[in-house]
mmCIF file of C-alpha atoms and ligand atoms in Angstrom:
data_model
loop_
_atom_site.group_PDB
_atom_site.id
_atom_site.type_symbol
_atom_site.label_atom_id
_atom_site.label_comp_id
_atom_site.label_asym_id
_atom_site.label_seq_id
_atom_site.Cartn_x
_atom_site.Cartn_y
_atom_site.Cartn_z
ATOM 1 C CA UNK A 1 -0.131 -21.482 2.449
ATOM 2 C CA UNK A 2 -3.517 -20.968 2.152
ATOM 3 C CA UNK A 3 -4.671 -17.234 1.159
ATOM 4 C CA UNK A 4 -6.422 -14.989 3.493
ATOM 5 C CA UNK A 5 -9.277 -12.559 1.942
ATOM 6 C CA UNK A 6 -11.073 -9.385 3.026
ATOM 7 C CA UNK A 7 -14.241 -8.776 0.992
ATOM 8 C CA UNK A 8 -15.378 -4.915 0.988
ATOM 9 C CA UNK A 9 -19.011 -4.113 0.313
ATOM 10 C CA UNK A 10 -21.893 -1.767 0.889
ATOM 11 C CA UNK A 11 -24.860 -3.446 -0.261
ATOM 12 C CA UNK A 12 -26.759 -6.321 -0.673
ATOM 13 C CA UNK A 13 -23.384 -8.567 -1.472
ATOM 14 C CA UNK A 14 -23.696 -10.710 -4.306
ATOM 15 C CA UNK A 15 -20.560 -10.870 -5.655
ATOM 16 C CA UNK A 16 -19.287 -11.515 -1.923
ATOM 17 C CA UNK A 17 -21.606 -14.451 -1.512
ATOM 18 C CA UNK A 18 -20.662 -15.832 -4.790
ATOM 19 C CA UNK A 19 -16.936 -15.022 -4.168
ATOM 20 C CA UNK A 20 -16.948 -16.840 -0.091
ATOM 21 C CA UNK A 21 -18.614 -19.931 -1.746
ATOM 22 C CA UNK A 22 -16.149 -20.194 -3.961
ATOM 23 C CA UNK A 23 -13.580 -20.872 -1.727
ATOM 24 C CA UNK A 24 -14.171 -24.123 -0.142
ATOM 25 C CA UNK A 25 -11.980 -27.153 -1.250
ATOM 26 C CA UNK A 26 -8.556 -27.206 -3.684
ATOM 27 C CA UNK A 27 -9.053 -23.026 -3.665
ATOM 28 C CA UNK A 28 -5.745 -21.754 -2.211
ATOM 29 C CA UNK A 29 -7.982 -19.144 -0.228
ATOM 30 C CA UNK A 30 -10.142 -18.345 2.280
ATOM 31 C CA UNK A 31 -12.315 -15.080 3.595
ATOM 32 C CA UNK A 32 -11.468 -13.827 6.449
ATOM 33 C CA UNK A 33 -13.568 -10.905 6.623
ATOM 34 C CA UNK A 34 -16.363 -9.025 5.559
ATOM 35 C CA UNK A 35 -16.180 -5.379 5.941
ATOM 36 C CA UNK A 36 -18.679 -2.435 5.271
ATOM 37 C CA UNK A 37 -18.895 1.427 5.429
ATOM 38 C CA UNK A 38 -22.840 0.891 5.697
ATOM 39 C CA UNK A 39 -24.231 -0.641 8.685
ATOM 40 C CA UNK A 40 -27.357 -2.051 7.150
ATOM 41 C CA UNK A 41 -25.511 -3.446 4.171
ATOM 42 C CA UNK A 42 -27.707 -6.432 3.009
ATOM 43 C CA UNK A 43 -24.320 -8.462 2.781
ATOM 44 C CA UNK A 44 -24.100 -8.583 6.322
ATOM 45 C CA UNK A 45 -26.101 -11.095 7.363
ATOM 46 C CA UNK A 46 -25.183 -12.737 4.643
ATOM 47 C CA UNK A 47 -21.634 -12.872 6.015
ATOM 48 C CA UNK A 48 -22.693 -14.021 9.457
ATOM 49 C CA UNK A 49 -24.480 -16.512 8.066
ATOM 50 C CA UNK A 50 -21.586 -18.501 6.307
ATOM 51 C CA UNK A 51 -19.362 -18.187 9.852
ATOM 52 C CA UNK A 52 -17.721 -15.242 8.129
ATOM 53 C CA UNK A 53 -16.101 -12.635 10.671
ATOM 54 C CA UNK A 54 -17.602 -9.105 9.914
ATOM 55 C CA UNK A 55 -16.701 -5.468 10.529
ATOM 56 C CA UNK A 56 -18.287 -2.181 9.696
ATOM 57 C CA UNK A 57 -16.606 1.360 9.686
ATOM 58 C CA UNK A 58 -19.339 3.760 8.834
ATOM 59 C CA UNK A 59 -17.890 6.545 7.042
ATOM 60 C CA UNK A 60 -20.625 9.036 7.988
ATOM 61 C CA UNK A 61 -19.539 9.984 11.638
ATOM 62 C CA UNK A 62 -15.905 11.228 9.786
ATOM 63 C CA UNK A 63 -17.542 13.777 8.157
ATOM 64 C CA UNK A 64 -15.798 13.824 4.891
ATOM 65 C CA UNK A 65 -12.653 13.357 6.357
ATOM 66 C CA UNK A 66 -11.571 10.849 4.546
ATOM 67 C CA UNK A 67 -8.067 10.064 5.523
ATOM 68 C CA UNK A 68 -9.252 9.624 9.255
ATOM 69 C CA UNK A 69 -12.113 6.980 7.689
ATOM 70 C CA UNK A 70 -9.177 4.975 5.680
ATOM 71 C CA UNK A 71 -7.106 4.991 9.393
ATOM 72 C CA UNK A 72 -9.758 3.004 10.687
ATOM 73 C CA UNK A 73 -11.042 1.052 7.750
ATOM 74 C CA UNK A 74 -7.082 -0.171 7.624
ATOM 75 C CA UNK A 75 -7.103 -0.444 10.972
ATOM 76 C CA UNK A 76 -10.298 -3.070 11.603
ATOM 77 C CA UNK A 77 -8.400 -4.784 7.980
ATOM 78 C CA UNK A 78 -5.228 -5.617 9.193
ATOM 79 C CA UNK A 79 -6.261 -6.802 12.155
ATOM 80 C CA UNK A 80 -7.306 -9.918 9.941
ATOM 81 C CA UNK A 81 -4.358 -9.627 8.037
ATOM 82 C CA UNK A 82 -5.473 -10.524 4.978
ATOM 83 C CA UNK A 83 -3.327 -11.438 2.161
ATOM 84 C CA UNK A 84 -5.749 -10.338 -0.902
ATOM 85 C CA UNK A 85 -8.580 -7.284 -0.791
ATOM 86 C CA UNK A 86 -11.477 -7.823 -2.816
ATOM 87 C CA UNK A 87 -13.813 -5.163 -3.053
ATOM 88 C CA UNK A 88 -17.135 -6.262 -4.347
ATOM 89 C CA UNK A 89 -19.542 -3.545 -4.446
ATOM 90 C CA UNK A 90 -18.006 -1.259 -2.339
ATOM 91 C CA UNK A 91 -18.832 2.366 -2.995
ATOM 92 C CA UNK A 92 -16.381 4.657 -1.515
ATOM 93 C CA UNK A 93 -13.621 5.826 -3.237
ATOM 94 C CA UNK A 94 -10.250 4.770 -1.296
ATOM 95 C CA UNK A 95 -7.449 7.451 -1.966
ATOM 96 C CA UNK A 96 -3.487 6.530 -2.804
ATOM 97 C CA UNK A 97 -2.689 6.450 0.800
ATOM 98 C CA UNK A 98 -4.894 3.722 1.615
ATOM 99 C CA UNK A 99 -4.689 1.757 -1.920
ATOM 100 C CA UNK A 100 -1.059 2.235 -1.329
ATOM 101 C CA UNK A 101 -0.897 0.180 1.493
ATOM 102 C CA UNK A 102 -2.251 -2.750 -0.313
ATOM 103 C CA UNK A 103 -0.507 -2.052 -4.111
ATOM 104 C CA UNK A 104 -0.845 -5.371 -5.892
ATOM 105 C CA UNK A 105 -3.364 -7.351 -3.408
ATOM 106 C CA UNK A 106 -6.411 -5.506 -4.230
ATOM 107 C CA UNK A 107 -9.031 -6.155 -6.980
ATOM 108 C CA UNK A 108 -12.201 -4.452 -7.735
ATOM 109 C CA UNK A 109 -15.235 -5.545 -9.716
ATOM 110 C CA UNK A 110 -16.754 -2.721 -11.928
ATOM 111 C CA UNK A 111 -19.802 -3.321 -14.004
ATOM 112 C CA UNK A 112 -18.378 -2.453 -17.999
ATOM 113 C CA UNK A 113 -16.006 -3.385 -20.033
ATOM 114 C CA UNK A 114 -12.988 -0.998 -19.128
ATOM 115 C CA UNK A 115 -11.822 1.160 -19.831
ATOM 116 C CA UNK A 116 -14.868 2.178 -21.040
ATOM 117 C CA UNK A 117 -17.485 3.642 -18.707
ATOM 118 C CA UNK A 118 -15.438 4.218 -15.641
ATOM 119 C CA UNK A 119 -17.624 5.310 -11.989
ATOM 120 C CA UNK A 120 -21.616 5.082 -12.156
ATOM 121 C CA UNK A 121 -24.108 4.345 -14.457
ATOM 122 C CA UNK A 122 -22.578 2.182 -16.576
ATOM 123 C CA UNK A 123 -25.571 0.585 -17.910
ATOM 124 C CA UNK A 124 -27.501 3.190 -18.985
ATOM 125 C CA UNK A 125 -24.235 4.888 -20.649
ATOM 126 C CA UNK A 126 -23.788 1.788 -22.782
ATOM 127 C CA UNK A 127 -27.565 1.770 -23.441
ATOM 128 C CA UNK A 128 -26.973 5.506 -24.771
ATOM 129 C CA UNK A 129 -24.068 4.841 -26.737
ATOM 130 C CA UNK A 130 -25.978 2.353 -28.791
ATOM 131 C CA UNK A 131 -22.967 -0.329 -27.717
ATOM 132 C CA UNK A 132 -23.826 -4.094 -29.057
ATOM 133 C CA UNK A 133 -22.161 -5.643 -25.998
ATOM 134 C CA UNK A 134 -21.445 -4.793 -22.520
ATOM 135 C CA UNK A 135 -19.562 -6.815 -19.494
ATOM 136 C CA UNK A 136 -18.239 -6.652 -16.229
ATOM 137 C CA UNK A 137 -14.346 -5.975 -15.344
ATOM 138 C CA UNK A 138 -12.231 -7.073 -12.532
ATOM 139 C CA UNK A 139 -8.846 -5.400 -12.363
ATOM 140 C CA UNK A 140 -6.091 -4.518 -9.738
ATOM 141 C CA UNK A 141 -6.950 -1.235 -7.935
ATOM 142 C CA UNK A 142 -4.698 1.369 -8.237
ATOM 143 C CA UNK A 143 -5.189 5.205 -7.388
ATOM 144 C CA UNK A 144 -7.107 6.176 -10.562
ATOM 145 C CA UNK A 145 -11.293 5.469 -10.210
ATOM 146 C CA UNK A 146 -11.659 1.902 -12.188
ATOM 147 C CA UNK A 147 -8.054 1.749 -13.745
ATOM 148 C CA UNK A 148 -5.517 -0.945 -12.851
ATOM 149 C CA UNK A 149 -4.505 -3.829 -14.736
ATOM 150 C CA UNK A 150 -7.458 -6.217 -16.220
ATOM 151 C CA UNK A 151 -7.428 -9.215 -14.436
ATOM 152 C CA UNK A 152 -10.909 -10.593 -16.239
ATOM 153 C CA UNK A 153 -13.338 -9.501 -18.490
ATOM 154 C CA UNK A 154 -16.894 -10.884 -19.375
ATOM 155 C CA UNK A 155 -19.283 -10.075 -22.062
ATOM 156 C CA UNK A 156 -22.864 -10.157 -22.708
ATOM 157 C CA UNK A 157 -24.957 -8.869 -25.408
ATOM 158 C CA UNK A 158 -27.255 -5.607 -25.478
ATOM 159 C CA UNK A 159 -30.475 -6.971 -26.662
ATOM 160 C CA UNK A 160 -33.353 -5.201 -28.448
ATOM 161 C CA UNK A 161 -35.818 -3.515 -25.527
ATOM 162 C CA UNK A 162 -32.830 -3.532 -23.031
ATOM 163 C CA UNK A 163 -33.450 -1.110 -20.092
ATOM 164 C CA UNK A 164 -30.409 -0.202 -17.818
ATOM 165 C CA UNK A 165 -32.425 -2.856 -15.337
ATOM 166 C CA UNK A 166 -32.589 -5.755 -17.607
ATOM 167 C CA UNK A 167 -28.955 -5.063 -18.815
ATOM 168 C CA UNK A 168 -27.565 -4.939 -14.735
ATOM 169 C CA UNK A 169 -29.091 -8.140 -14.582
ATOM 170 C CA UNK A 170 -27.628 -9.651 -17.410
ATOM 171 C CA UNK A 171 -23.721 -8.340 -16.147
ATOM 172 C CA UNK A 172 -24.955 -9.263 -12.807
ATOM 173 C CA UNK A 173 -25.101 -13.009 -13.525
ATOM 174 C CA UNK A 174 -21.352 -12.402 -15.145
ATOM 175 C CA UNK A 175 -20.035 -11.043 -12.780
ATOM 176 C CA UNK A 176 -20.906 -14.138 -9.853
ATOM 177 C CA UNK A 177 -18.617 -15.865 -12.602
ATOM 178 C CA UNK A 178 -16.012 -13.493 -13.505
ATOM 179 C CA UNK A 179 -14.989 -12.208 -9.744
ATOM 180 C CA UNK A 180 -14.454 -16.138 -8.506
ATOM 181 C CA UNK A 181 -12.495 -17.099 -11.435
ATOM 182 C CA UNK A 182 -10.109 -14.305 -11.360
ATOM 183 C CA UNK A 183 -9.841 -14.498 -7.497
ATOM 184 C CA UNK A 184 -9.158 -18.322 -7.973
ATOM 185 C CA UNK A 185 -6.415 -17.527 -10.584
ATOM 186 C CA UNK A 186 -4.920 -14.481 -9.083
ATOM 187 C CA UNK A 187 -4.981 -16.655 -5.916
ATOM 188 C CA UNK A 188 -2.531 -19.083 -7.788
ATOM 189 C CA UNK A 189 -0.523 -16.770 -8.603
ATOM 190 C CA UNK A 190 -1.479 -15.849 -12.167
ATOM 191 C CA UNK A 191 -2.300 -12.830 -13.046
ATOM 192 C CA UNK A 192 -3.424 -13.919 -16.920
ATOM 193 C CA UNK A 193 -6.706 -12.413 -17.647
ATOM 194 C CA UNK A 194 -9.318 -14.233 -17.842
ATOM 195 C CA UNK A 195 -12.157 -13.786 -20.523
ATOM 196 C CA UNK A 196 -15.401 -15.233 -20.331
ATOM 197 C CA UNK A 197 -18.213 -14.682 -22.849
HETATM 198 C C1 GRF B 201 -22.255 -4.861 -8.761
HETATM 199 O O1 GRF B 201 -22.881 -4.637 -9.984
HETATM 200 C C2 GRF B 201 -20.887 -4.271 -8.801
HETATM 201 O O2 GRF B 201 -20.226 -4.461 -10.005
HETATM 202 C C3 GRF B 201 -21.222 -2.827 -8.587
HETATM 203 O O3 GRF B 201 -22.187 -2.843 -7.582
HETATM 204 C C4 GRF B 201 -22.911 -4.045 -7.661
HETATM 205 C C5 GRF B 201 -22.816 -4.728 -6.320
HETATM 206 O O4 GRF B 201 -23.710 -5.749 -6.174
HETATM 207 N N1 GRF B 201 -20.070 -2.034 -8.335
HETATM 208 P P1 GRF B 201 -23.577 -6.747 -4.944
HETATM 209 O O5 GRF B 201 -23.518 -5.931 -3.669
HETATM 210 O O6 GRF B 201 -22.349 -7.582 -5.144
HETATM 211 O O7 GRF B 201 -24.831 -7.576 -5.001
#
């Protein structure tokens, strides 16, 4: 039975672009949406554009209340009862009662090599740490901020002059590799990590 997927974002979508073309031939899934908390999210269009359905639950108008935005947001998602949840750029933190619902069908994407440099600024804390090499991550999402099992990791080097722009770019390019292969994989059925360099 072909896999269903919801991809989460809430900006320009990259990873989601590069993770929808993936799935076209032998690839035991499909998308079959595209949700955002930001209504302008670049990745939008981008959805609409490959005959992807979209949704968007802007989290503003719940004021912080954050268990009323996760209602909805799980809500507008199982309506397109998806069998995998990849979230691709998506920055809201989800709390246990709404990762809960999906324990073991939901991956994230997060720009270092966990478990180092978990939440923001990755780039410019690896910069400042003096590390030789930096990567990307996908892993399953569990209640703790960029923990979960490591599905995938890829690697790329910190090179003299780097600037946390330059060294973005570099993961960025990874990462269009890493999140397909490891949603191809986990797809299957295997959860062996994969590890690109
Ligand atoms: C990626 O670097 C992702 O790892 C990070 O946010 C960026 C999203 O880029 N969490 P895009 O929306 O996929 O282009």
């Amino acid at each position: 039975m072909t896999k269903r997927v919801a991809i989460f974002i809430s900006g320009g979508g990259s990873n989601m672009v590069s993770l929808a073309e993936s799935m076209t031939g032998d690839h035991p899934a499909r998308p079959c949406l595209v949700i955002t908390n930001v209504p302008g999210a670049g990745g939008l269009e981008k959805a609409r554009s490959m005959g992807i359905p979209t949704a968007v639950v802007d989290h503003r108008p719940f004021k912080g209340d954050r268990v009323a935005f996760e209602e909805e947001l799980a809500r507008v998602v199982d309506a397109a009862e998806p069998d995998i949840l990849c979230l691709a750029g998506f920055m809201r933190v989800l709390t246990e009662g709404f990762v809960g619902r999906y324990t073991g069908r939901m991956l994230n994407i997060h720009p270092s090599l966990l478990p180092k440099y978990r939440g923001l600024h990755t780039h410019a804390r690896a910069l400042e740490a003096g590390d030789a090499e930096h990567g990307c991550t996908v892993h399953e999402v569990t209640p703790v901020l960029d923990d979960g099992p490591i599905l995938g990791q890829a690697r790329v080097p910190v090179l003299e002059g780097d600037t946390p722009e330059l060294l973005a770019a570099r993961v960025l390019v990874q990462e269009h590799r890493l999140y397909p292969a490891v949603l191809r994989r986990f797809a299957e059925g295997d959860r062996t990590p994969v590890l690109l360099s």
